[in-house]
Amino acid sequence: MLLITIVILLNIRIRESVFTGTSIIAASVSREIETFLQQVDSVGHWITAETDADTKGVDRLQSLLDTTVAVFPAFESLQILDQEGVVLATAPFNSSLIGSNQKNQPFFNTAFRERETVWSNTFISPYTGELTVAVAFPMYPGVLVGHIQLRRLDHIGRQTAVSGKMELIITNSQGNLLVHPNPDYIRQQKNILKTDVVQKTLDGEIGTYETNFEGRQVLSSTSLIETTNWAVVVLQNRKDAFALLHSMLLTLFVLIILSGGLSVVLAFFSRRRLVQPIFRLMDSTRKIAEGNYKSFTQVGKTYREINYLSENLLHMASQIAQREDELKRNLSEKDLLVKEVHHRVKNNLQLVLSILSLKYSSLDEPAVKNAMYDNIGRIYTIAQVHEQLYSSPSLAEIDISLYFHSLVSYLLSLEKYHDYQVRPQLDIEELALNIDQAIPLGIIVFELISNSMQHGFDTTESVSIGLMCRQDGSDIVLGIRDNGSSFDPELFHSAETVGFSIIHQLVKQIDGKIVYEYREGNIFELKFTRV
Amino acid sequence: MKERCGIINYCFKLTIMCAVLSLVWVIALLFLSSCSQISTPIKIGFSGQLSGISGTPSTVVRNGVILAAEHINAAGGIEGRPIELLVEDDHGGVSRAPEVDMRHYEAGVEAIIGHTISAMSAAALDFVNENQLLMLSPTSSADYLMGRDDFFFTLYPSNSRLSQQAARFAYEKLKLRRIAVLVDFANEVYTENYYQEFKFAFEKLGGEMVSKHEYYSFDDNDFTTMATNLIADEPDGLLVVAASLDTALVAQQMYKRNLDIPIIGSDWAAYQELIEQGGPYVEHIFIASIYSSKQLENPYGLFREEYQRRFREKPSIGGALGYESMWILAQALELQTRRQVLKDVLLGNSFEGFEETLTFNEYGEAQREILMKTVRKGEFVNVNGQVEGSSY
């Protein structure tokens, strides 16, 4: 679009400049000829004034004409005609003309009758064979006739800066050539009235325009010499006139073609050396983003900057990979350590359990024995968490389902319940819970199931215990149900027993809420937010 | 991928666009070149003296030929083919005449209209006959050119017919008995022939040619002396066989001497130049010529109107003859069959002229009516009947 705009603007400007140039030449040629004709007119009027003022006779007239022709060579000849058209005096002197009658010359009649200066049509002089124009000035007693050779017009044309590539053409009012590059045409009085440009000019349509002249496309600038009604036409072949414009347009066209070709070549090389390497680089960054630091794609042959970028990216990827390896190694070491800690805690708790179990065997008092028994269960519950932690992939969380199943199995395996029939119903979702919530929750489950089994067997030998745990949004809901007899809810809320007291403290620790109700059995429901 | 496709697509589109533009350019060129193939023009040559002192009358003939060609082309040409007119100037030189015709021949013209002066036509005769190139002269009338079965044709009556009629007019109507003659030997073929035929007819009627004066128009001539010599033997009439300007200058000398001697001019002088340069004495000049009417309803009258509009000057007889030559040649070319030569077409057919249907005799001379003319009020007029009751 920019190129097209430049082309259009150039076209307009250069055309304007060419048009102006040729119109100036046509106008100046016209002005020069007008000036020449005005000089002729002035001299003619001066002669008529002289003869009007002094009519001393033919000798005086002859002398005046001789002097004028000598001083003003534009006049080929001068004649004074009387009122009948008879030649009274002529310069240069020609005895055969003196006394001849010129009344049939059209210019004589007009000048004599109309009393105004008349310019004749051009003609080939019968005396010189040269192109000539006659001018007739009314005077006393008849008419002054001057013959002017028009070879001078060509000289004026050449003087007026008509360059070699321009043609100056002047025609008379009939369209006969007066000035033309081919002098034969002038001698032959070639008529070009039929040409559009001359016809228009003689009809008064002057200007600068492109037209067809004798089969050629030309730029023509026209002007009219009003004194004689001659057409001045400056012609320039369109090709020459707009040579500069055409060469500029050609250059622009070549530039467009070259830039197009260059674009294709650049696109080809860019694809190989720029676009493809960039996409390989993009592929590599995508792999890095996905954590794949090893399978790095080589960018191939490309520019230095892209190579530099690629090398830096490769270096960055290797650095990240190295640091990740270090972190993994450190983490692995830490995990091992934590597992070892959990293992040792579990072993220590196992040792405590063994000691307490030995002590339990030596006890006789049932109340003490029960208390001991409960504490053994509580420690087991804690140990079980640590066991699960060191054997699970995660060192922070345990699977609550696995843990509760293990816990219930432990409780059912206890010696004191061997003679009872217990029907556990477990509905536990697979949920991961961290150690801070898993241990209190395990102890709460232990306490509540122990309580259900302990008091349930007081009334029946077939105890049904249900354990439910599920996730409700961000909360964990734990439900324990048995078919035992009811007890006073105040007993549960007052936490007067050790078991209930532990439960309330632990519920508070995990920021939960526990409710008790009796509905064909004891029902406990605990709800807390999962951390 | 999107960016890469964009660049490649852009380059691809650019390449396609260049290819399409090239294709459009080639198609446009082919279309324009096919449009420019117009019918081949028919080339017609014109040869005549267009420059020099005596060149003006021939330029009028040429203008008539040009006008006819323009009219024919405007009407669709000859069987759709336009006429291309090639103009050559023989400069009134006998050696130049065959040269310019050679140029026409080499350019491939179908025929030549010319020459305008009998001497030039005579000089070109051998060339056109050797090359079987038809030449139709609008104005040549020398008997030397007639009486030959050749490729030269003329629209003008022969000198013998013209001069015999002029002689009869001089003897019977003007009652002349003693005539002095001035002959321009620059066109001897025509002028001497005209003089001899006039003399033969005039003397046969009982008149006497009292003196004969010869000159060459291209010399620096003194017409005062010439006039003095002409009237030295006290003739009652003059025969001037010269071009219009020289005839006019003789008339001026007669005017200066305040004589009242009628002048018989040749048809070579029947141009506007005679009227403009001859002064009042041109009304004493009588010429055997052609064309009778200038009425607008007459084709000749219409032609005069057209000529004046086109060239902004009066045509004179030369312009009419030039027009008629081209018009008849175009008719002949229309009639010409593939196996016919143009000469046979001209000989075997009649053609529409301005005032009459024209035929050519076996020697190529147009058969047409001859009229006597003089000048009245700045115009050539038919004098048949007008001189009745005049002083002549």
GROMACS .gro file of N, CA and C in nm, chain A residues 231-298:
model
  204
  231ALA      N    1  -0.154   2.886  -3.454
  231ALA     CA    2  -0.150   2.788  -3.344
  231ALA      C    3  -0.005   2.752  -3.315
  232VAL      N    4   0.031   2.759  -3.188
  232VAL     CA    5   0.165   2.716  -3.144
  232VAL      C    6   0.147   2.587  -3.066
  233VAL      N    7   0.216   2.485  -3.111
  233VAL     CA    8   0.202   2.354  -3.046
  233VAL      C    9   0.342   2.303  -3.012
  234VAL      N   10   0.364   2.275  -2.885
  234VAL     CA   11   0.490   2.212  -2.844
  234VAL      C   12   0.458   2.067  -2.815
  235LEU      N   13   0.524   1.980  -2.889
  235LEU     CA   14   0.496   1.836  -2.877
  235LEU      C   15   0.614   1.765  -2.815
  236GLN      N   16   0.581   1.667  -2.740
  236GLN     CA   17   0.685   1.581  -2.685
  236GLN      C   18   0.629   1.439  -2.685
  237ASN      N   19   0.706   1.347  -2.737
  237ASN     CA   20   0.659   1.208  -2.733
  237ASN      C   21   0.629   1.171  -2.589
  238ARG      N   22   0.515   1.106  -2.572
  238ARG     CA   23   0.472   1.070  -2.436
  238ARG      C   24   0.582   0.991  -2.365
  239LYS      N   25   0.646   0.905  -2.444
  239LYS     CA   26   0.751   0.819  -2.389
  239LYS      C   27   0.866   0.904  -2.335
  240ASP      N   28   0.903   1.008  -2.413
  240ASP     CA   29   1.013   1.095  -2.370
  240ASP      C   30   0.969   1.184  -2.255
  241ALA      N   31   0.847   1.235  -2.265
  241ALA     CA   32   0.798   1.329  -2.164
  241ALA      C   33   0.795   1.263  -2.026
  242PHE      N   34   0.752   1.137  -2.026
  242PHE     CA   35   0.738   1.068  -1.898
  242PHE      C   36   0.847   0.965  -1.876
  243ALA      N   37   0.963   0.987  -1.942
  243ALA     CA   38   1.072   0.891  -1.930
  243ALA      C   39   1.116   0.877  -1.785
  244LEU      N   40   1.126   0.992  -1.717
  244LEU     CA   41   1.169   0.989  -1.577
  244LEU      C   42   1.068   0.911  -1.493
  245LEU      N   43   0.939   0.941  -1.517
  245LEU     CA   44   0.833   0.874  -1.442
  245LEU      C   45   0.837   0.723  -1.468
  246HIS      N   46   0.854   0.690  -1.596
  246HIS     CA   47   0.853   0.548  -1.631
  246HIS      C   48   0.973   0.476  -1.570
  247SER      N   49   1.089   0.544  -1.571
  247SER     CA   50   1.207   0.477  -1.515
  247SER      C   51   1.190   0.458  -1.365
  248MET      N   52   1.125   0.558  -1.300
  248MET     CA   53   1.103   0.543  -1.156
  248MET      C   54   1.004   0.431  -1.127
  249LEU      N   55   0.899   0.425  -1.209
  249LEU     CA   56   0.801   0.318  -1.190
  249LEU      C   57   0.863   0.182  -1.215
  250LEU      N   58   0.951   0.177  -1.317
  250LEU     CA   59   1.018   0.050  -1.348
  250LEU      C   60   1.106   0.009  -1.231
  251THR      N   61   1.179   0.111  -1.177
  251THR     CA   62   1.267   0.083  -1.063
  251THR      C   63   1.185   0.030  -0.946
  252LEU      N   64   1.071   0.097  -0.921
  252LEU     CA   65   0.985   0.053  -0.811
  252LEU      C   66   0.933  -0.088  -0.835
  253PHE      N   67   0.897  -0.113  -0.960
  253PHE     CA   68   0.846  -0.246  -0.994
  253PHE      C   69   0.953  -0.351  -0.971
  254VAL      N   70   1.076  -0.319  -1.016
  254VAL     CA   71   1.186  -0.414  -0.997
  254VAL      C   72   1.211  -0.434  -0.848
  255LEU      N   73   1.203  -0.321  -0.772
  255LEU     CA   74   1.224  -0.332  -0.628
  255LEU      C   75   1.119  -0.421  -0.564
  256ILE      N   76   0.994  -0.405  -0.610
  256ILE     CA   77   0.886  -0.486  -0.553
  256ILE      C   78   0.912  -0.633  -0.583
  257ILE      N   79   0.950  -0.661  -0.709
  257ILE     CA   80   0.977  -0.800  -0.747
  257ILE      C   81   1.095  -0.855  -0.667
  258LEU      N   82   1.201  -0.771  -0.657
  258LEU     CA   83   1.319  -0.816  -0.584
  258LEU      C   84   1.285  -0.839  -0.437
  259SER      N   85   1.208  -0.744  -0.379
  259SER     CA   86   1.175  -0.761  -0.237
  259SER      C   87   1.085  -0.882  -0.217
  260GLY      N   88   0.999  -0.908  -0.316
  260GLY     CA   89   0.916  -1.029  -0.309
  260GLY      C   90   1.001  -1.154  -0.311
  261GLY      N   91   1.096  -1.154  -0.406
  261GLY     CA   92   1.186  -1.269  -0.418
  261GLY      C   93   1.270  -1.285  -0.293
  262LEU      N   94   1.316  -1.168  -0.242
  262LEU     CA   95   1.398  -1.170  -0.121
  262LEU      C   96   1.317  -1.224  -0.004
  263SER      N   97   1.189  -1.185  -0.001
  263SER     CA   98   1.101  -1.234   0.107
  263SER      C   99   1.090  -1.385   0.102
  264VAL      N  100   1.077  -1.437  -0.021
  264VAL     CA  101   1.065  -1.583  -0.036
  264VAL      C  102   1.192  -1.650   0.012
  265VAL      N  103   1.307  -1.595  -0.031
  265VAL     CA  104   1.436  -1.653   0.009
  265VAL      C  105   1.453  -1.643   0.160
  266LEU      N  106   1.418  -1.521   0.213
  266LEU     CA  107   1.432  -1.501   0.357
  266LEU      C  108   1.341  -1.597   0.434
  267ALA      N  109   1.220  -1.613   0.381
  267ALA     CA  110   1.124  -1.703   0.446
  267ALA      C  111   1.181  -1.845   0.447
  268PHE      N  112   1.244  -1.883   0.338
  268PHE     CA  113   1.301  -2.018   0.328
  268PHE      C  114   1.413  -2.036   0.430
  269PHE      N  115   1.504  -1.935   0.429
  269PHE     CA  116   1.616  -1.947   0.522
  269PHE      C  117   1.571  -1.929   0.666
  270SER      N  118   1.470  -1.839   0.687
  270SER     CA  119   1.418  -1.819   0.822
  270SER      C  120   1.358  -1.948   0.875
  271ARG      N  121   1.292  -2.018   0.786
  271ARG     CA  122   1.229  -2.143   0.829
  271ARG      C  123   1.336  -2.239   0.877
  272ARG      N  124   1.444  -2.245   0.804
  272ARG     CA  125   1.551  -2.340   0.840
  272ARG      C  126   1.632  -2.293   0.959
  273ARG      N  127   1.663  -2.166   0.960
  273ARG     CA  128   1.759  -2.118   1.058
  273ARG      C  129   1.697  -2.043   1.174
  274LEU      N  130   1.570  -2.008   1.163
  274LEU     CA  131   1.509  -1.928   1.270
  274LEU      C  132   1.383  -1.995   1.325
  275VAL      N  133   1.289  -2.021   1.235
  275VAL     CA  134   1.158  -2.069   1.282
  275VAL      C  135   1.171  -2.209   1.343
  276GLN      N  136   1.235  -2.300   1.268
  276GLN     CA  137   1.247  -2.438   1.319
  276GLN      C  138   1.327  -2.443   1.450
  277PRO      N  139   1.442  -2.376   1.460
  277PRO     CA  140   1.514  -2.376   1.588
  277PRO      C  141   1.431  -2.319   1.702
  278ILE      N  142   1.353  -2.213   1.674
  278ILE     CA  143   1.270  -2.154   1.781
  278ILE      C  144   1.166  -2.255   1.829
  279PHE      N  145   1.109  -2.328   1.735
  279PHE     CA  146   1.008  -2.427   1.777
  279PHE      C  147   1.071  -2.545   1.849
  280ARG      N  148   1.195  -2.578   1.811
  280ARG     CA  149   1.265  -2.683   1.887
  280ARG      C  150   1.292  -2.635   2.030
  281LEU      N  151   1.327  -2.506   2.037
  281LEU     CA  152   1.353  -2.446   2.167
  281LEU      C  153   1.225  -2.444   2.251
  282MET      N  154   1.114  -2.412   2.185
  282MET     CA  155   0.984  -2.412   2.254
  282MET      C  156   0.951  -2.552   2.303
  283ASP      N  157   0.982  -2.652   2.224
  283ASP     CA  158   0.957  -2.792   2.260
  283ASP      C  159   1.039  -2.829   2.384
  284SER      N  160   1.163  -2.783   2.385
  284SER     CA  161   1.251  -2.813   2.498
  284SER      C  162   1.202  -2.747   2.625
  285THR      N  163   1.158  -2.618   2.612
  285THR     CA  164   1.109  -2.548   2.732
  285THR      C  165   0.984  -2.616   2.787
  286ARG      N  166   0.899  -2.666   2.690
  286ARG     CA  167   0.780  -2.738   2.735
  286ARG      C  168   0.819  -2.862   2.815
  287LYS      N  169   0.921  -2.934   2.769
  287LYS     CA  170   0.966  -3.055   2.840
  287LYS      C  171   1.021  -3.019   2.977
  288ILE      N  172   1.096  -2.906   2.982
  288ILE     CA  173   1.150  -2.861   3.110
  288ILE      C  174   1.037  -2.830   3.206
  289ALA      N  175   0.934  -2.759   3.150
  289ALA     CA  176   0.818  -2.725   3.233
  289ALA      C  177   0.750  -2.850   3.286
  290GLU      N  178   0.755  -2.958   3.207
  290GLU     CA  179   0.692  -3.084   3.250
  290GLU      C  180   0.784  -3.166   3.340
  291GLY      N  181   0.904  -3.113   3.365
  291GLY     CA  182   0.996  -3.181   3.455
  291GLY      C  183   1.088  -3.278   3.385
  292ASN      N  184   1.086  -3.274   3.254
  292ASN     CA  185   1.174  -3.365   3.181
  292ASN      C  186   1.298  -3.287   3.138
  293TYR      N  187   1.406  -3.310   3.214
  293TYR     CA  188   1.526  -3.230   3.187
  293TYR      C  189   1.626  -3.302   3.099
  294LYS      N  190   1.597  -3.423   3.066
  294LYS     CA  191   1.699  -3.504   3.000
  294LYS      C  192   1.686  -3.504   2.847
  295SER      N  193   1.563  -3.523   2.801
  295SER     CA  194   1.548  -3.538   2.654
  295SER      C  195   1.537  -3.400   2.588
  296PHE      N  196   1.648  -3.328   2.591
  296PHE     CA  197   1.652  -3.193   2.536
  296PHE      C  198   1.677  -3.199   2.385
  297THR      N  199   1.590  -3.126   2.305
  297THR     CA  200   1.604  -3.130   2.158
  297THR      C  201   1.709  -3.030   2.112
  298GLN      N  202   1.800  -3.077   2.026
  298GLN     CA  203   1.902  -2.986   1.971
  298GLN      C  204   1.837  -2.888   1.873
   0.00000   0.00000   0.00000
